[in-house]
Amino acid sequence: MAVLLLPSEKIERKASMGKNDKMKETEYEEEVGFDETDINEQEAAQEKVTDALSELEEEFQREKDRYLRLFAEFENFKKRTARERVDMFKTAGADVIGSLLPVLDDFERALKEIEKSEDDSLLKGVELIHNKLRETLKSKGLHLMDVKPGDAFDADSHEAITQIPAPEDKLKGKIIDVVEKGYTLGDKIIRYPKVVIGQ
C-alpha cells in the first residue's frame, strides 16, 4: 500500500536517505507516487490556469472598453438632445417673432400717417404701444439691422428687390433705398432687408 505524503514530507524523506539505505530511489518514487508525469500534469494544469487567466483579463479589457464607449455614446446623446431642445425653442421663438414683424411694420406706417394728422393724443398712444412692442421683441433678442442708403450692397445680408439707374456715379452698386427693414434674432438673420440698388 502506497502512503501519500505531502510534497514537503517527500523532500524531507528523500533528503534523509543515505548511501546505506537499501531502498532505491525508484522504489521510493513508487512508494510515494512521485514521478515525472505528475510534474508534467502540474505544469499543464498551471499553464491552463495561466491561459484562462489571460483570457479573462482580455475579456475584462474588452468589456471595459465596451462600457467606456457606451458611456461616451450616452453622454454625447444627452448633449445632442439638450442642444436640439434649445435649438427647437429658438426656432419656435424665431417663428413667433418673425410673424410679429409685419405688425411692427404696420405700426411704423401708422405712426407716419398719424404724424401727418395733428392729433397729438392719438400719436402718443400709438407711439406708446409701438415702443412697448419693439422693446418686448428686443428683450427676446430681436435687433434691427443697420442698413441705410449709400451702404454697399452685400448679397449675403441684403435682398435686392430691384435695380434702378444710380442718380450719382458713387451710388453704383450701392443701396439707393430700403423698402423693408431687416432683423436679426441673436446671430441669425430672420428677415433680410429689402433694398433697391443702383446700377
CSV table of C-alpha atoms in Angstrom, one decimal:
chain,number,residue,atom,x,y,z
A,1,MET,CA,0.0,0.0,0.0
A,2,ALA,CA,1.4,3.4,-1.0
A,3,VAL,CA,1.5,6.1,1.6
A,4,LEU,CA,0.5,9.5,0.4
A,5,LEU,CA,2.9,12.2,1.6
A,6,LEU,CA,2.8,15.9,1.3
A,7,PRO,CA,5.4,17.4,-1.0
A,8,SER,CA,7.3,18.8,1.9
A,9,GLU,CA,7.4,15.4,3.5
A,10,LYS,CA,8.6,13.9,0.3
A,11,ILE,CA,11.5,16.3,0.1
A,12,GLU,CA,12.5,15.6,3.8
A,13,ARG,CA,12.3,11.9,3.4
A,14,LYS,CA,14.4,12.0,0.2
A,15,ALA,CA,17.0,14.2,1.9
A,16,SER,CA,17.2,11.8,4.9
A,17,MET,CA,18.1,8.9,2.7
A,18,GLY,CA,21.7,7.9,3.0
A,19,LYS,CA,24.0,5.7,0.9
A,20,ASN,CA,23.4,2.8,3.2
A,21,ASP,CA,19.7,2.8,2.7
A,22,LYS,CA,18.6,-0.3,1.0
A,23,MET,CA,15.7,1.4,-0.6
A,24,LYS,CA,16.4,2.6,-4.1
A,25,GLU,CA,15.2,5.9,-5.4
A,26,THR,CA,12.9,4.2,-7.8
A,27,GLU,CA,11.2,2.2,-5.1
A,28,TYR,CA,10.8,5.4,-3.1
A,29,GLU,CA,9.2,7.1,-6.1
A,30,GLU,CA,6.8,4.2,-6.5
A,31,GLU,CA,6.0,4.3,-2.8
A,32,VAL,CA,5.1,8.0,-2.7
A,33,GLY,CA,3.8,8.1,-6.2
A,34,PHE,CA,6.3,10.7,-7.3
A,35,ASP,CA,7.2,10.6,-11.0
A,36,GLU,CA,7.7,12.9,-13.9
A,37,THR,CA,4.2,12.5,-15.2
A,38,ASP,CA,2.9,14.3,-12.1
A,39,ILE,CA,5.2,17.2,-12.8
A,40,ASN,CA,4.1,17.4,-16.4
A,41,GLU,CA,0.4,17.2,-15.3
A,42,GLN,CA,1.0,20.0,-12.8
A,43,GLU,CA,2.8,22.2,-15.4
A,44,ALA,CA,-0.1,21.5,-17.8
A,45,ALA,CA,-2.6,22.5,-15.2
A,46,GLN,CA,-0.7,25.6,-14.3
A,47,GLU,CA,-0.5,26.5,-18.0
A,48,LYS,CA,-4.3,26.0,-18.3
A,49,VAL,CA,-4.8,28.3,-15.4
A,50,THR,CA,-2.5,30.9,-16.8
A,51,ASP,CA,-4.2,30.7,-20.2
A,52,ALA,CA,-7.6,31.0,-18.6
A,53,LEU,CA,-6.4,34.0,-16.5
A,54,SER,CA,-5.1,35.8,-19.6
A,55,GLU,CA,-8.3,35.1,-21.5
A,56,LEU,CA,-10.3,36.5,-18.6
A,57,GLU,CA,-8.1,39.6,-18.5
A,58,GLU,CA,-8.6,40.1,-22.2
A,59,GLU,CA,-12.3,39.7,-21.9
A,60,PHE,CA,-12.3,42.1,-19.0
A,61,GLN,CA,-10.5,44.7,-21.1
A,62,ARG,CA,-12.9,44.2,-24.0
A,63,GLU,CA,-15.9,44.7,-21.7
A,64,LYS,CA,-14.3,47.7,-20.0
A,65,ASP,CA,-13.7,49.3,-23.5
A,66,ARG,CA,-17.3,48.5,-24.5
A,67,TYR,CA,-18.6,50.1,-21.3
A,68,LEU,CA,-16.5,53.2,-21.8
A,69,ARG,CA,-17.7,53.5,-25.4
A,70,LEU,CA,-21.3,53.1,-24.4
A,71,PHE,CA,-20.9,55.6,-21.6
A,72,ALA,CA,-19.3,58.1,-24.0
A,73,GLU,CA,-22.1,57.5,-26.6
A,74,PHE,CA,-24.7,58.1,-23.9
A,75,GLU,CA,-23.0,61.4,-22.8
A,76,ASN,CA,-22.9,62.5,-26.4
A,77,PHE,CA,-26.6,61.6,-26.8
A,78,LYS,CA,-27.5,63.7,-23.8
A,79,LYS,CA,-25.6,66.7,-25.1
A,80,ARG,CA,-27.1,66.3,-28.5
A,81,THR,CA,-30.7,66.1,-27.3
A,82,ALA,CA,-30.1,69.1,-25.0
A,83,ARG,CA,-28.7,71.1,-27.9
A,84,GLU,CA,-31.6,70.0,-30.1
A,85,ARG,CA,-34.1,71.0,-27.4
A,86,VAL,CA,-32.5,74.5,-27.2
A,87,ASP,CA,-32.5,74.8,-31.0
A,88,MET,CA,-36.1,73.8,-31.1
A,89,PHE,CA,-37.1,76.6,-28.6
A,90,LYS,CA,-35.0,79.1,-30.5
A,91,THR,CA,-36.6,78.1,-33.8
A,92,ALA,CA,-40.1,78.2,-32.3
A,93,GLY,CA,-39.3,81.7,-30.9
A,94,ALA,CA,-37.9,82.8,-34.2
A,95,ASP,CA,-41.2,81.8,-35.9
A,96,VAL,CA,-43.3,83.7,-33.5
A,97,ILE,CA,-41.1,86.8,-33.6
A,98,GLY,CA,-41.0,86.6,-37.4
A,99,SER,CA,-44.8,86.5,-37.6
A,100,LEU,CA,-44.9,89.7,-35.5
A,101,LEU,CA,-42.6,91.7,-37.8
A,102,PRO,CA,-45.4,92.7,-40.2
A,103,VAL,CA,-47.3,94.0,-37.2
A,104,LEU,CA,-44.2,96.1,-36.2
A,105,ASP,CA,-44.0,97.4,-39.8
A,106,ASP,CA,-47.7,98.3,-39.7
A,107,PHE,CA,-47.2,100.3,-36.5
A,108,GLU,CA,-44.4,102.2,-38.2
A,109,ARG,CA,-46.5,103.0,-41.2
A,110,ALA,CA,-49.4,104.0,-38.9
A,111,LEU,CA,-47.1,106.4,-37.0
A,112,LYS,CA,-46.0,108.1,-40.2
A,113,GLU,CA,-49.6,108.7,-41.2
A,114,ILE,CA,-50.7,109.8,-37.7
A,115,GLU,CA,-47.8,112.3,-37.7
A,116,LYS,CA,-49.4,114.0,-40.7
A,117,SER,CA,-52.6,114.5,-38.8
A,118,GLU,CA,-52.3,116.8,-35.9
A,119,ASP,CA,-53.9,114.6,-33.2
A,120,ASP,CA,-51.2,114.5,-30.5
A,121,SER,CA,-53.0,112.2,-28.1
A,122,LEU,CA,-53.5,109.6,-30.8
A,123,LEU,CA,-49.9,109.9,-31.8
A,124,LYS,CA,-48.7,109.4,-28.2
A,125,GLY,CA,-51.0,106.4,-27.7
A,126,VAL,CA,-49.7,104.6,-30.9
A,127,GLU,CA,-46.1,105.5,-30.1
A,128,LEU,CA,-46.5,104.0,-26.6
A,129,ILE,CA,-47.9,100.8,-28.0
A,130,HIS,CA,-45.2,100.7,-30.8
A,131,ASN,CA,-42.4,101.3,-28.3
A,132,LYS,CA,-43.7,98.6,-26.0
A,133,LEU,CA,-43.9,96.0,-28.8
A,134,ARG,CA,-40.5,97.0,-30.1
A,135,GLU,CA,-38.9,96.8,-26.6
A,136,THR,CA,-40.5,93.4,-25.9
A,137,LEU,CA,-39.2,92.0,-29.1
A,138,LYS,CA,-35.8,93.5,-28.4
A,139,SER,CA,-35.7,91.8,-25.0
A,140,LYS,CA,-36.3,88.5,-26.8
A,141,GLY,CA,-33.2,89.0,-28.9
A,142,LEU,CA,-34.6,90.9,-31.9
A,143,HIS,CA,-32.3,93.6,-33.4
A,144,LEU,CA,-32.8,95.9,-36.3
A,145,MET,CA,-30.2,95.6,-39.0
A,146,ASP,CA,-28.4,98.9,-39.6
A,147,VAL,CA,-28.9,99.4,-43.4
A,148,LYS,CA,-29.2,102.9,-44.9
A,149,PRO,CA,-29.0,104.4,-48.4
A,150,GLY,CA,-25.4,104.7,-49.6
A,151,ASP,CA,-24.2,101.4,-47.9
A,152,ALA,CA,-22.5,98.9,-50.1
A,153,PHE,CA,-24.8,96.0,-51.3
A,154,ASP,CA,-24.0,92.6,-49.8
A,155,ALA,CA,-25.9,89.7,-51.3
A,156,ASP,CA,-25.3,87.7,-48.1
A,157,SER,CA,-27.1,90.1,-45.8
A,158,HIS,CA,-29.4,92.1,-48.2
A,159,GLU,CA,-32.2,91.2,-50.5
A,160,ALA,CA,-32.3,93.2,-53.7
A,161,ILE,CA,-35.8,93.6,-55.0
A,162,THR,CA,-34.9,95.8,-57.9
A,163,GLN,CA,-32.2,97.8,-59.6
A,164,ILE,CA,-32.6,101.4,-60.8
A,165,PRO,CA,-30.1,103.7,-62.6
A,166,ALA,CA,-27.9,105.3,-59.9
A,167,PRO,CA,-28.6,109.1,-59.6
A,168,GLU,CA,-24.8,109.5,-59.0
A,169,ASP,CA,-21.8,107.5,-60.0
A,170,LYS,CA,-20.8,107.0,-56.4
A,171,LEU,CA,-24.1,105.1,-55.8
A,172,LYS,CA,-23.5,102.4,-58.5
A,173,GLY,CA,-23.7,99.0,-56.8
A,174,LYS,CA,-24.8,100.7,-53.6
A,175,ILE,CA,-28.1,100.8,-51.7
A,176,ILE,CA,-30.4,103.5,-53.0
A,177,ASP,CA,-33.4,102.8,-50.8
A,178,VAL,CA,-34.5,100.5,-48.0
A,179,VAL,CA,-38.0,99.2,-48.8
A,180,GLU,CA,-38.4,96.9,-45.8
A,181,LYS,CA,-36.2,96.7,-42.7
A,182,GLY,CA,-34.2,93.6,-41.8
A,183,TYR,CA,-33.9,92.0,-38.4
A,184,THR,CA,-31.6,89.5,-36.6
A,185,LEU,CA,-32.5,87.2,-33.8
A,186,GLY,CA,-29.3,86.6,-31.9
A,187,ASP,CA,-26.7,85.9,-34.6
A,188,LYS,CA,-29.2,84.7,-37.2
A,189,ILE,CA,-30.9,86.9,-39.8
A,190,ILE,CA,-34.6,86.2,-39.6
A,191,ARG,CA,-35.7,88.8,-42.2
A,192,TYR,CA,-33.3,90.2,-44.8
A,193,PRO,CA,-33.7,93.9,-45.5
A,194,LYS,CA,-35.3,94.5,-48.9
A,195,VAL,CA,-33.3,97.1,-50.8
A,196,VAL,CA,-33.2,98.9,-54.1
A,197,ILE,CA,-29.7,99.1,-55.6
A,198,GLY,CA,-28.2,101.5,-58.2
A,199,GLN,CA,-26.7,100.3,-61.4
